[in-house]
PDB file of C-alpha atoms in Angstrom:
ATOM      1  CA  UNK A   1       0.000   0.000   0.000  1.00 38.00           C
ATOM      2  CA  UNK A   2       1.290   3.406  -0.924  1.00 41.00           C
ATOM      3  CA  UNK A   3       1.055   5.954   1.862  1.00 51.00           C
ATOM      4  CA  UNK A   4       1.294   9.700   1.478  1.00 46.00           C
ATOM      5  CA  UNK A   5       1.982  12.223   4.262  1.00 49.00           C
ATOM      6  CA  UNK A   6      -1.039  13.709   6.000  1.00 51.00           C
ATOM      7  CA  UNK A   7      -0.263  17.086   4.471  1.00 45.00           C
ATOM      8  CA  UNK A   8       2.713  18.377   2.567  1.00 36.00           C
ATOM      9  CA  UNK A   9       3.354  21.092   5.141  1.00 40.00           C
ATOM     10  CA  UNK A  10       3.041  18.971   8.289  1.00 47.00           C
ATOM     11  CA  UNK A  11       5.431  16.145   9.074  1.00 48.00           C
ATOM     12  CA  UNK A  12       4.119  13.245  11.135  1.00 48.00           C
ATOM     13  CA  UNK A  13       4.283  14.035  14.864  1.00 54.00           C
ATOM     14  CA  UNK A  14       7.046  12.415  16.887  1.00 80.00           C
ATOM     15  CA  UNK A  15       4.867  10.056  18.929  1.00 94.00           C
ATOM     16  CA  UNK A  16       2.563   9.204  16.027  1.00 95.00           C
ATOM     17  CA  UNK A  17       2.973   7.792  12.558  1.00 95.00           C
ATOM     18  CA  UNK A  18       0.354   9.288  10.258  1.00 96.00           C
ATOM     19  CA  UNK A  19      -0.345   8.690   6.596  1.00 96.00           C
ATOM     20  CA  UNK A  20      -3.270   8.979   4.210  1.00 97.00           C
ATOM     21  CA  UNK A  21      -4.200   6.474   1.529  1.00 95.00           C
ATOM     22  CA  UNK A  22      -7.349   6.710  -0.609  1.00 95.00           C
ATOM     23  CA  UNK A  23      -9.280   8.796   1.891  1.00 97.00           C
ATOM     24  CA  UNK A  24      -8.204   6.768   4.939  1.00 98.00           C
ATOM     25  CA  UNK A  25      -5.912   8.328   7.554  1.00 98.00           C
ATOM     26  CA  UNK A  26      -3.801   5.701   9.309  1.00 98.00           C
ATOM     27  CA  UNK A  27      -2.803   6.813  12.799  1.00 97.00           C
ATOM     28  CA  UNK A  28      -0.286   4.640  14.614  1.00 97.00           C
ATOM     29  CA  UNK A  29       0.546   5.243  18.263  1.00 97.00           C
ATOM     30  CA  UNK A  30       4.304   5.018  17.983  1.00 96.00           C
ATOM     31  CA  UNK A  31       5.819   4.349  21.410  1.00 96.00           C
ATOM     32  CA  UNK A  32       6.289   0.574  21.286  1.00 95.00           C
ATOM     33  CA  UNK A  33       9.120   0.689  23.819  1.00 94.00           C
ATOM     34  CA  UNK A  34       6.520   1.591  26.471  1.00 95.00           C
ATOM     35  CA  UNK A  35       3.673  -0.455  24.951  1.00 96.00           C
ATOM     36  CA  UNK A  36       2.284   2.630  23.211  1.00 96.00           C
ATOM     37  CA  UNK A  37       1.354   4.324  26.458  1.00 96.00           C
ATOM     38  CA  UNK A  38       0.699   8.016  26.032  1.00 94.00           C
ATOM     39  CA  UNK A  39       2.668  10.872  27.524  1.00 92.00           C
ATOM     40  CA  UNK A  40       2.130  14.616  27.527  1.00 89.00           C
ATOM     41  CA  UNK A  41       3.647  14.948  24.073  1.00 92.00           C
ATOM     42  CA  UNK A  42       1.350  12.346  22.561  1.00 94.00           C
ATOM     43  CA  UNK A  43      -1.678  13.971  24.187  1.00 93.00           C
ATOM     44  CA  UNK A  44      -0.862  17.298  22.575  1.00 92.00           C
ATOM     45  CA  UNK A  45      -0.070  15.720  19.214  1.00 95.00           C
ATOM     46  CA  UNK A  46      -3.277  13.689  19.169  1.00 95.00           C
ATOM     47  CA  UNK A  47      -5.388  16.743  19.981  1.00 94.00           C
ATOM     48  CA  UNK A  48      -3.652  18.661  17.200  1.00 95.00           C
ATOM     49  CA  UNK A  49      -4.085  15.758  14.790  1.00 96.00           C
ATOM     50  CA  UNK A  50      -7.816  15.408  15.432  1.00 96.00           C
ATOM     51  CA  UNK A  51      -8.213  19.155  14.857  1.00 96.00           C
ATOM     52  CA  UNK A  52      -6.367  18.955  11.526  1.00 96.00           C
ATOM     53  CA  UNK A  53      -8.307  15.922  10.360  1.00 97.00           C
ATOM     54  CA  UNK A  54     -11.563  17.776  10.979  1.00 95.00           C
ATOM     55  CA  UNK A  55     -10.808  20.180   8.128  1.00 95.00           C
ATOM     56  CA  UNK A  56      -8.883  17.843   5.827  1.00 97.00           C
ATOM     57  CA  UNK A  57     -11.438  16.952   3.147  1.00 95.00           C
ATOM     58  CA  UNK A  58      -9.112  14.308   1.734  1.00 96.00           C
ATOM     59  CA  UNK A  59      -9.640  12.252   4.896  1.00 98.00           C
ATOM     60  CA  UNK A  60     -12.996  10.519   5.197  1.00 98.00           C
ATOM     61  CA  UNK A  61     -12.181   7.730   7.670  1.00 98.00           C
ATOM     62  CA  UNK A  62      -9.516   7.212  10.346  1.00 98.00           C
ATOM     63  CA  UNK A  63      -7.887   3.947  11.442  1.00 98.00           C
ATOM     64  CA  UNK A  64      -6.111   3.994  14.821  1.00 98.00           C
ATOM     65  CA  UNK A  65      -3.702   1.248  15.864  1.00 98.00           C
ATOM     66  CA  UNK A  66      -0.515   0.761  17.871  1.00 97.00           C
ATOM     67  CA  UNK A  67       3.039   0.150  16.738  1.00 96.00           C
ATOM     68  CA  UNK A  68       4.304  -3.417  17.010  1.00 93.00           C
ATOM     69  CA  UNK A  69       2.367  -6.541  17.929  1.00 91.00           C
ATOM     70  CA  UNK A  70       2.404  -6.377  21.735  1.00 96.00           C
ATOM     71  CA  UNK A  71       0.088  -3.502  22.533  1.00 97.00           C
ATOM     72  CA  UNK A  72      -2.517  -1.164  21.149  1.00 98.00           C
ATOM     73  CA  UNK A  73      -2.203   1.239  24.096  1.00 97.00           C
ATOM     74  CA  UNK A  74      -1.597   0.762  27.820  1.00 96.00           C
ATOM     75  CA  UNK A  75      -2.835   4.088  29.138  1.00 94.00           C
ATOM     76  CA  UNK A  76      -0.803   6.853  30.703  1.00 91.00           C
ATOM     77  CA  UNK A  77       2.973   6.436  30.860  1.00 89.00           C
ATOM     78  CA  UNK A  78       3.921   7.075  34.474  1.00 78.00           C
ATOM     79  CA  UNK A  79       7.573   6.132  33.970  1.00 76.00           C
ATOM     80  CA  UNK A  80       8.498   9.794  33.580  1.00 58.00           C
ATOM     81  CA  UNK A  81       6.840  10.788  36.850  1.00 51.00           C
ATOM     82  CA  UNK A  82       8.584  10.446  40.188  1.00 43.00           C
ATOM     83  CA  UNK A  83       7.220  10.821  43.705  1.00 41.00           C
ATOM     84  CA  UNK A  84       8.155  14.493  43.841  1.00 35.00           C
ATOM     85  CA  UNK A  85       6.201  15.196  40.698  1.00 42.00           C
ATOM     86  CA  UNK A  86       3.156  13.528  42.185  1.00 41.00           C
ATOM     87  CA  UNK A  87       3.535  15.329  45.512  1.00 33.00           C
ATOM     88  CA  UNK A  88       3.843  18.705  43.818  1.00 36.00           C
ATOM     89  CA  UNK A  89       0.549  18.193  42.064  1.00 36.00           C
ATOM     90  CA  UNK A  90      -1.421  19.247  45.140  1.00 32.00           C
ATOM     91  CA  UNK A  91      -4.502  17.268  44.095  1.00 31.00           C
ATOM     92  CA  UNK A  92      -5.571  13.710  43.499  1.00 35.00           C
ATOM     93  CA  UNK A  93      -4.298  12.243  40.268  1.00 38.00           C
ATOM     94  CA  UNK A  94      -6.824  11.643  37.571  1.00 39.00           C
ATOM     95  CA  UNK A  95      -7.327   8.003  36.659  1.00 37.00           C
ATOM     96  CA  UNK A  96      -4.202   7.819  34.524  1.00 40.00           C
ATOM     97  CA  UNK A  97      -1.889  10.104  36.504  1.00 39.00           C
ATOM     98  CA  UNK A  98      -1.234  13.818  36.280  1.00 39.00           C
ATOM     99  CA  UNK A  99       0.835  15.787  33.810  1.00 47.00           C
ATOM    100  CA  UNK A 100       1.483  19.454  33.266  1.00 50.00           C
ATOM    101  CA  UNK A 101      -0.966  19.490  30.382  1.00 54.00           C
ATOM    102  CA  UNK A 102      -3.712  18.439  32.828  1.00 60.00           C
ATOM    103  CA  UNK A 103      -2.912  20.720  35.779  1.00 65.00           C
ATOM    104  CA  UNK A 104      -4.849  23.798  36.752  1.00 67.00           C
ATOM    105  CA  UNK A 105      -5.039  25.943  39.864  1.00 71.00           C
ATOM    106  CA  UNK A 106      -8.783  25.333  40.185  1.00 76.00           C
ATOM    107  CA  UNK A 107     -10.472  21.924  40.263  1.00 70.00           C
ATOM    108  CA  UNK A 108     -13.165  23.398  38.018  1.00 73.00           C
ATOM    109  CA  UNK A 109     -10.597  24.062  35.296  1.00 70.00           C
ATOM    110  CA  UNK A 110      -8.709  20.792  35.547  1.00 68.00           C
ATOM    111  CA  UNK A 111      -8.442  18.844  32.284  1.00 71.00           C
ATOM    112  CA  UNK A 112      -8.713  15.123  31.751  1.00 79.00           C
ATOM    113  CA  UNK A 113      -6.656  13.064  29.319  1.00 82.00           C
ATOM    114  CA  UNK A 114      -9.844  12.328  27.403  1.00 79.00           C
ATOM    115  CA  UNK A 115     -10.004  15.991  26.412  1.00 84.00           C
ATOM    116  CA  UNK A 116      -6.935  15.327  24.271  1.00 88.00           C
ATOM    117  CA  UNK A 117      -7.124  11.607  23.428  1.00 90.00           C
ATOM    118  CA  UNK A 118     -10.633  11.107  22.159  1.00 92.00           C
ATOM    119  CA  UNK A 119     -11.365  12.099  18.563  1.00 95.00           C
ATOM    120  CA  UNK A 120     -14.977  13.032  19.310  1.00 95.00           C
ATOM    121  CA  UNK A 121     -13.984  14.951  22.422  1.00 93.00           C
ATOM    122  CA  UNK A 122     -11.775  16.974  20.063  1.00 93.00           C
ATOM    123  CA  UNK A 123     -14.602  17.539  17.591  1.00 94.00           C
ATOM    124  CA  UNK A 124     -13.678  14.978  14.922  1.00 96.00           C
ATOM    125  CA  UNK A 125     -16.926  13.515  13.577  1.00 95.00           C
ATOM    126  CA  UNK A 126     -15.524  11.270  10.887  1.00 97.00           C
ATOM    127  CA  UNK A 127     -15.715   7.489  11.325  1.00 98.00           C
ATOM    128  CA  UNK A 128     -12.910   6.009  13.425  1.00 98.00           C
ATOM    129  CA  UNK A 129     -11.920   2.351  13.162  1.00 98.00           C
ATOM    130  CA  UNK A 130      -9.736   0.986  15.975  1.00 98.00           C
ATOM    131  CA  UNK A 131      -7.457  -1.925  15.099  1.00 98.00           C
ATOM    132  CA  UNK A 132      -6.449  -3.463  18.435  1.00 98.00           C
ATOM    133  CA  UNK A 133      -3.151  -5.231  17.901  1.00 97.00           C
ATOM    134  CA  UNK A 134      -2.395  -6.459  21.428  1.00 97.00           C
ATOM    135  CA  UNK A 135      -2.905  -5.241  24.984  1.00 98.00           C
ATOM    136  CA  UNK A 136      -5.509  -2.525  25.473  1.00 98.00           C
ATOM    137  CA  UNK A 137      -5.857  -1.360  29.050  1.00 97.00           C
ATOM    138  CA  UNK A 138      -6.556   1.633  31.252  1.00 95.00           C
ATOM    139  CA  UNK A 139      -6.517   4.844  29.259  1.00 94.00           C
ATOM    140  CA  UNK A 140      -6.809   2.913  26.001  1.00 96.00           C
ATOM    141  CA  UNK A 141     -10.529   2.853  26.693  1.00 97.00           C
ATOM    142  CA  UNK A 142     -10.715   6.578  26.028  1.00 95.00           C
ATOM    143  CA  UNK A 143      -9.776   5.835  22.420  1.00 95.00           C
ATOM    144  CA  UNK A 144     -11.850   2.681  22.145  1.00 97.00           C
ATOM    145  CA  UNK A 145     -14.819   4.392  23.775  1.00 96.00           C
ATOM    146  CA  UNK A 146     -14.862   7.021  21.039  1.00 96.00           C
ATOM    147  CA  UNK A 147     -14.129   4.656  18.145  1.00 97.00           C
ATOM    148  CA  UNK A 148     -17.012   3.673  15.910  1.00 98.00           C
ATOM    149  CA  UNK A 149     -15.860   0.205  14.862  1.00 98.00           C
ATOM    150  CA  UNK A 150     -13.367  -1.923  16.800  1.00 98.00           C
ATOM    151  CA  UNK A 151     -11.555  -4.846  15.190  1.00 98.00           C
ATOM    152  CA  UNK A 152      -9.195  -6.961  17.297  1.00 98.00           C
ATOM    153  CA  UNK A 153      -6.332  -9.304  16.575  1.00 98.00           C
ATOM    154  CA  UNK A 154      -6.944 -12.745  18.041  1.00 98.00           C
ATOM    155  CA  UNK A 155      -4.166 -12.221  20.598  1.00 98.00           C
ATOM    156  CA  UNK A 156      -5.585  -8.911  21.857  1.00 98.00           C
ATOM    157  CA  UNK A 157      -6.490  -8.626  25.539  1.00 98.00           C
ATOM    158  CA  UNK A 158      -8.414  -6.021  27.533  1.00 98.00           C
ATOM    159  CA  UNK A 159      -8.218  -5.072  31.221  1.00 98.00           C
ATOM    160  CA  UNK A 160      -8.284  -2.071  33.531  1.00 97.00           C
ATOM    161  CA  UNK A 161      -5.557  -1.998  36.208  1.00 96.00           C
ATOM    162  CA  UNK A 162      -6.721   1.081  38.119  1.00 96.00           C
ATOM    163  CA  UNK A 163      -8.188  -0.550  41.210  1.00 96.00           C
ATOM    164  CA  UNK A 164      -5.205  -2.893  41.538  1.00 96.00           C
ATOM    165  CA  UNK A 165      -2.986   0.127  42.127  1.00 93.00           C
ATOM    166  CA  UNK A 166      -5.363   2.044  44.356  1.00 94.00           C
ATOM    167  CA  UNK A 167      -6.801   4.368  41.724  1.00 94.00           C
ATOM    168  CA  UNK A 168     -10.482   4.745  40.898  1.00 95.00           C
ATOM    169  CA  UNK A 169     -11.536   3.758  37.408  1.00 95.00           C
ATOM    170  CA  UNK A 170     -14.096   6.378  36.412  1.00 94.00           C
ATOM    171  CA  UNK A 171     -13.854   7.687  32.863  1.00 93.00           C
ATOM    172  CA  UNK A 172     -12.878   4.321  31.397  1.00 95.00           C
ATOM    173  CA  UNK A 173     -15.905   2.308  32.569  1.00 97.00           C
ATOM    174  CA  UNK A 174     -18.208   5.199  31.672  1.00 95.00           C
ATOM    175  CA  UNK A 175     -16.924   4.916  28.101  1.00 95.00           C
ATOM    176  CA  UNK A 176     -17.272   1.137  28.145  1.00 96.00           C
ATOM    177  CA  UNK A 177     -20.899   1.272  29.292  1.00 95.00           C
ATOM    178  CA  UNK A 178     -21.776   2.465  25.796  1.00 92.00           C
ATOM    179  CA  UNK A 179     -20.417  -0.743  24.316  1.00 94.00           C
ATOM    180  CA  UNK A 180     -20.701  -3.518  26.900  1.00 96.00           C
ATOM    181  CA  UNK A 181     -23.298  -4.944  29.301  1.00 97.00           C
ATOM    182  CA  UNK A 182     -23.198  -3.574  32.841  1.00 97.00           C
ATOM    183  CA  UNK A 183     -22.058  -6.865  34.375  1.00 98.00           C
ATOM    184  CA  UNK A 184     -19.100  -7.126  32.016  1.00 98.00           C
ATOM    185  CA  UNK A 185     -18.018  -3.544  32.715  1.00 98.00           C
ATOM    186  CA  UNK A 186     -18.233  -4.186  36.448  1.00 98.00           C
ATOM    187  CA  UNK A 187     -16.178  -7.364  36.217  1.00 98.00           C
ATOM    188  CA  UNK A 188     -13.486  -5.843  34.008  1.00 98.00           C
ATOM    189  CA  UNK A 189     -13.249  -2.777  36.258  1.00 98.00           C
ATOM    190  CA  UNK A 190     -13.396  -4.369  39.701  1.00 98.00           C
ATOM    191  CA  UNK A 191     -10.996  -7.253  39.042  1.00 98.00           C
ATOM    192  CA  UNK A 192      -8.260  -4.864  37.948  1.00 97.00           C
ATOM    193  CA  UNK A 193      -5.097  -6.592  36.746  1.00 96.00           C
ATOM    194  CA  UNK A 194      -6.160  -9.993  38.052  1.00 97.00           C
ATOM    195  CA  UNK A 195      -8.106 -10.904  34.916  1.00 97.00           C
ATOM    196  CA  UNK A 196      -7.881 -10.089  31.225  1.00 98.00           C
ATOM    197  CA  UNK A 197     -10.663 -10.247  28.680  1.00 98.00           C
ATOM    198  CA  UNK A 198      -9.757 -12.187  25.550  1.00 98.00           C
ATOM    199  CA  UNK A 199     -10.491 -10.972  22.049  1.00 98.00           C
ATOM    200  CA  UNK A 200     -13.114 -13.669  21.676  1.00 98.00           C
ATOM    201  CA  UNK A 201     -14.862 -12.632  24.887  1.00 98.00           C
ATOM    202  CA  UNK A 202     -14.727  -9.009  23.750  1.00 98.00           C
ATOM    203  CA  UNK A 203     -16.488 -10.114  20.580  1.00 98.00           C
ATOM    204  CA  UNK A 204     -19.075 -12.074  22.542  1.00 98.00           C
ATOM    205  CA  UNK A 205     -20.024  -9.081  24.720  1.00 98.00           C
ATOM    206  CA  UNK A 206     -20.013  -6.524  21.923  1.00 97.00           C
ATOM    207  CA  UNK A 207     -16.869  -4.536  22.682  1.00 98.00           C
ATOM    208  CA  UNK A 208     -15.399  -5.503  19.296  1.00 98.00           C
ATOM    209  CA  UNK A 209     -17.220  -6.385  16.090  1.00 98.00           C
ATOM    210  CA  UNK A 210     -14.631  -8.682  14.518  1.00 98.00           C
ATOM    211  CA  UNK A 211     -11.648 -10.793  15.544  1.00 98.00           C
ATOM    212  CA  UNK A 212      -9.000 -11.750  12.976  1.00 98.00           C
ATOM    213  CA  UNK A 213      -5.539 -13.339  13.014  1.00 98.00           C
ATOM    214  CA  UNK A 214      -2.884 -10.795  13.904  1.00 97.00           C
ATOM    215  CA  UNK A 215      -1.329 -10.804  10.443  1.00 97.00           C
ATOM    216  CA  UNK A 216      -4.725  -9.941   8.930  1.00 98.00           C
ATOM    217  CA  UNK A 217      -5.628  -7.073  11.278  1.00 98.00           C
ATOM    218  CA  UNK A 218      -4.415  -4.234   9.104  1.00 97.00           C
ATOM    219  CA  UNK A 219      -6.073  -5.610   5.978  1.00 97.00           C
ATOM    220  CA  UNK A 220      -9.349  -6.216   7.828  1.00 98.00           C
ATOM    221  CA  UNK A 221      -9.404  -2.689   9.251  1.00 98.00           C
ATOM    222  CA  UNK A 222      -8.355  -1.296   5.889  1.00 98.00           C
ATOM    223  CA  UNK A 223     -11.183  -3.079   4.084  1.00 97.00           C
ATOM    224  CA  UNK A 224     -13.786  -1.666   6.461  1.00 98.00           C
ATOM    225  CA  UNK A 225     -12.301   1.823   6.267  1.00 98.00           C
ATOM    226  CA  UNK A 226     -11.991   1.753   2.473  1.00 97.00           C
ATOM    227  CA  UNK A 227     -15.629   0.731   2.106  1.00 96.00           C
ATOM    228  CA  UNK A 228     -16.769   3.654   4.259  1.00 98.00           C
ATOM    229  CA  UNK A 229     -14.370   6.082   2.553  1.00 98.00           C
ATOM    230  CA  UNK A 230     -15.942   5.279  -0.826  1.00 96.00           C
ATOM    231  CA  UNK A 231     -19.393   6.406   0.356  1.00 96.00           C
ATOM    232  CA  UNK A 232     -20.739   9.983   0.151  1.00 96.00           C
ATOM    233  CA  UNK A 233     -19.111  11.733   3.140  1.00 96.00           C
ATOM    234  CA  UNK A 234     -22.059  13.914   4.151  1.00 96.00           C
ATOM    235  CA  UNK A 235     -24.351  10.905   4.346  1.00 96.00           C
ATOM    236  CA  UNK A 236     -21.782   9.019   6.406  1.00 97.00           C
ATOM    237  CA  UNK A 237     -21.120  11.880   8.807  1.00 96.00           C
ATOM    238  CA  UNK A 238     -24.809  12.650   9.337  1.00 96.00           C
ATOM    239  CA  UNK A 239     -25.497   8.965  10.001  1.00 96.00           C
ATOM    240  CA  UNK A 240     -22.613   8.860  12.473  1.00 97.00           C
ATOM    241  CA  UNK A 241     -23.947  11.887  14.331  1.00 95.00           C
ATOM    242  CA  UNK A 242     -27.442  10.407  14.441  1.00 96.00           C
ATOM    243  CA  UNK A 243     -26.266   7.165  16.027  1.00 95.00           C
ATOM    244  CA  UNK A 244     -24.154   8.896  18.685  1.00 95.00           C
ATOM    245  CA  UNK A 245     -26.917  11.387  19.436  1.00 94.00           C
ATOM    246  CA  UNK A 246     -29.301   8.477  19.811  1.00 93.00           C
ATOM    247  CA  UNK A 247     -26.936   6.780  22.252  1.00 92.00           C
ATOM    248  CA  UNK A 248     -26.681   9.866  24.458  1.00 90.00           C
ATOM    249  CA  UNK A 249     -30.143  11.480  24.321  1.00 90.00           C
ATOM    250  CA  UNK A 250     -33.613  10.341  25.226  1.00 91.00           C
ATOM    251  CA  UNK A 251     -35.412   8.928  22.148  1.00 91.00           C
ATOM    252  CA  UNK A 252     -37.737  11.912  21.843  1.00 92.00           C
ATOM    253  CA  UNK A 253     -34.842  14.359  21.992  1.00 92.00           C
ATOM    254  CA  UNK A 254     -32.877  12.433  19.353  1.00 91.00           C
ATOM    255  CA  UNK A 255     -35.866  12.275  17.013  1.00 92.00           C
ATOM    256  CA  UNK A 256     -36.240  16.019  17.433  1.00 93.00           C
ATOM    257  CA  UNK A 257     -32.992  16.624  15.539  1.00 93.00           C
ATOM    258  CA  UNK A 258     -33.455  13.833  12.998  1.00 93.00           C
ATOM    259  CA  UNK A 259     -34.941  16.033  10.262  1.00 93.00           C
ATOM    260  CA  UNK A 260     -32.057  18.488  10.590  1.00 94.00           C
ATOM    261  CA  UNK A 261     -29.534  15.678  10.203  1.00 92.00           C
ATOM    262  CA  UNK A 262     -31.311  14.353   7.104  1.00 94.00           C
ATOM    263  CA  UNK A 263     -31.244  17.804   5.535  1.00 94.00           C
ATOM    264  CA  UNK A 264     -27.614  18.481   6.452  1.00 92.00           C
ATOM    265  CA  UNK A 265     -26.431  15.060   5.323  1.00 92.00           C
ATOM    266  CA  UNK A 266     -28.132  14.927   1.937  1.00 92.00           C
ATOM    267  CA  UNK A 267     -25.964  15.887  -1.037  1.00 89.00           C
ATOM    268  CA  UNK A 268     -28.292  16.152  -4.060  1.00 91.00           C
ATOM    269  CA  UNK A 269     -25.584  15.071  -6.496  1.00 91.00           C
ATOM    270  CA  UNK A 270     -24.620  12.041  -4.404  1.00 89.00           C
ATOM    271  CA  UNK A 271     -28.296  11.149  -3.958  1.00 89.00           C
ATOM    272  CA  UNK A 272     -28.938  11.317  -7.715  1.00 89.00           C
ATOM    273  CA  UNK A 273     -25.891   9.137  -8.389  1.00 89.00           C
ATOM    274  CA  UNK A 274     -27.039   6.624  -5.818  1.00 86.00           C
ATOM    275  CA  UNK A 275     -30.536   6.457  -7.263  1.00 87.00           C
ATOM    276  CA  UNK A 276     -29.140   5.978 -10.750  1.00 86.00           C
ATOM    277  CA  UNK A 277     -26.900   3.149  -9.527  1.00 85.00           C
ATOM    278  CA  UNK A 278     -29.909   1.513  -7.864  1.00 84.00           C
ATOM    279  CA  UNK A 279     -32.024   1.711 -11.022  1.00 86.00           C
ATOM    280  CA  UNK A 280     -29.291   0.267 -13.217  1.00 87.00           C
ATOM    281  CA  UNK A 281     -28.388  -2.560 -10.841  1.00 83.00           C
ATOM    282  CA  UNK A 282     -25.080  -1.064  -9.729  1.00 78.00           C
ATOM    283  CA  UNK A 283     -25.122  -2.648  -6.304  1.00 81.00           C
ATOM    284  CA  UNK A 284     -21.972  -3.321  -4.257  1.00 82.00           C
ATOM    285  CA  UNK A 285     -20.686  -6.842  -3.823  1.00 85.00           C
ATOM    286  CA  UNK A 286     -21.371  -7.722  -0.230  1.00 86.00           C
ATOM    287  CA  UNK A 287     -19.797 -10.153   2.193  1.00 86.00           C
ATOM    288  CA  UNK A 288     -21.484 -12.069   4.969  1.00 89.00           C
ATOM    289  CA  UNK A 289     -20.075 -11.490   8.471  1.00 87.00           C
TER     290      UNK A 289
END
């Protein structure tokens, strides 16, 4: 596959590898030496990346994965923090530790890592496919919680170590409640590091939608992303908004904005082309999952 830089004027950020191919932006968390855990630099670079992708019309879909085969992401990298750093914070750490980018003099102004990590929290409303290539734990659930489709390698595992180390798990299970039954979220959260969820179990409970051999993960994610990227972008983005609005609002409230989403997401030219394809039998070749 031929990859081109995200833009000609912006080199890929240091902690990320970013390329665009046929409307799909491939974002690789690139800190394999620390199992792709995120630090302050990665937080800033992800927030900047999501902002740039919002206005890059070449990009229609995003695939997020981790470098190497061991880990997708293992949350916040605390290896750069010592006891003095923690003591100087003057407040309880957030679930994944504190960093300068998160500090504020007032608790009402304090930021959370999710303000930087999550694509939707940063205003990116283009479909995001997560390709989980190994361990996903702790703060990884910020990314997975805001992904639209999650595909896992068969060796992927999921767990949340917060309670094991005396930290409350708060944001992570709240994200997971959108994707998993309550009992499964409780078990994953309360057992901490003592138990890991397999890729197959994640499929069974709805956290992921597909499990593939590790050497097929990139092609599987790429096929899904390429299919979406070939569709009219306004229709895709309006549909995406509708589903997320429906997951967060009461049914009556969501239906109240439905007409506006239909109007905003309908491109007359794309609609005419679609109707013509339907009349002439130009249907896509489908696969059974």
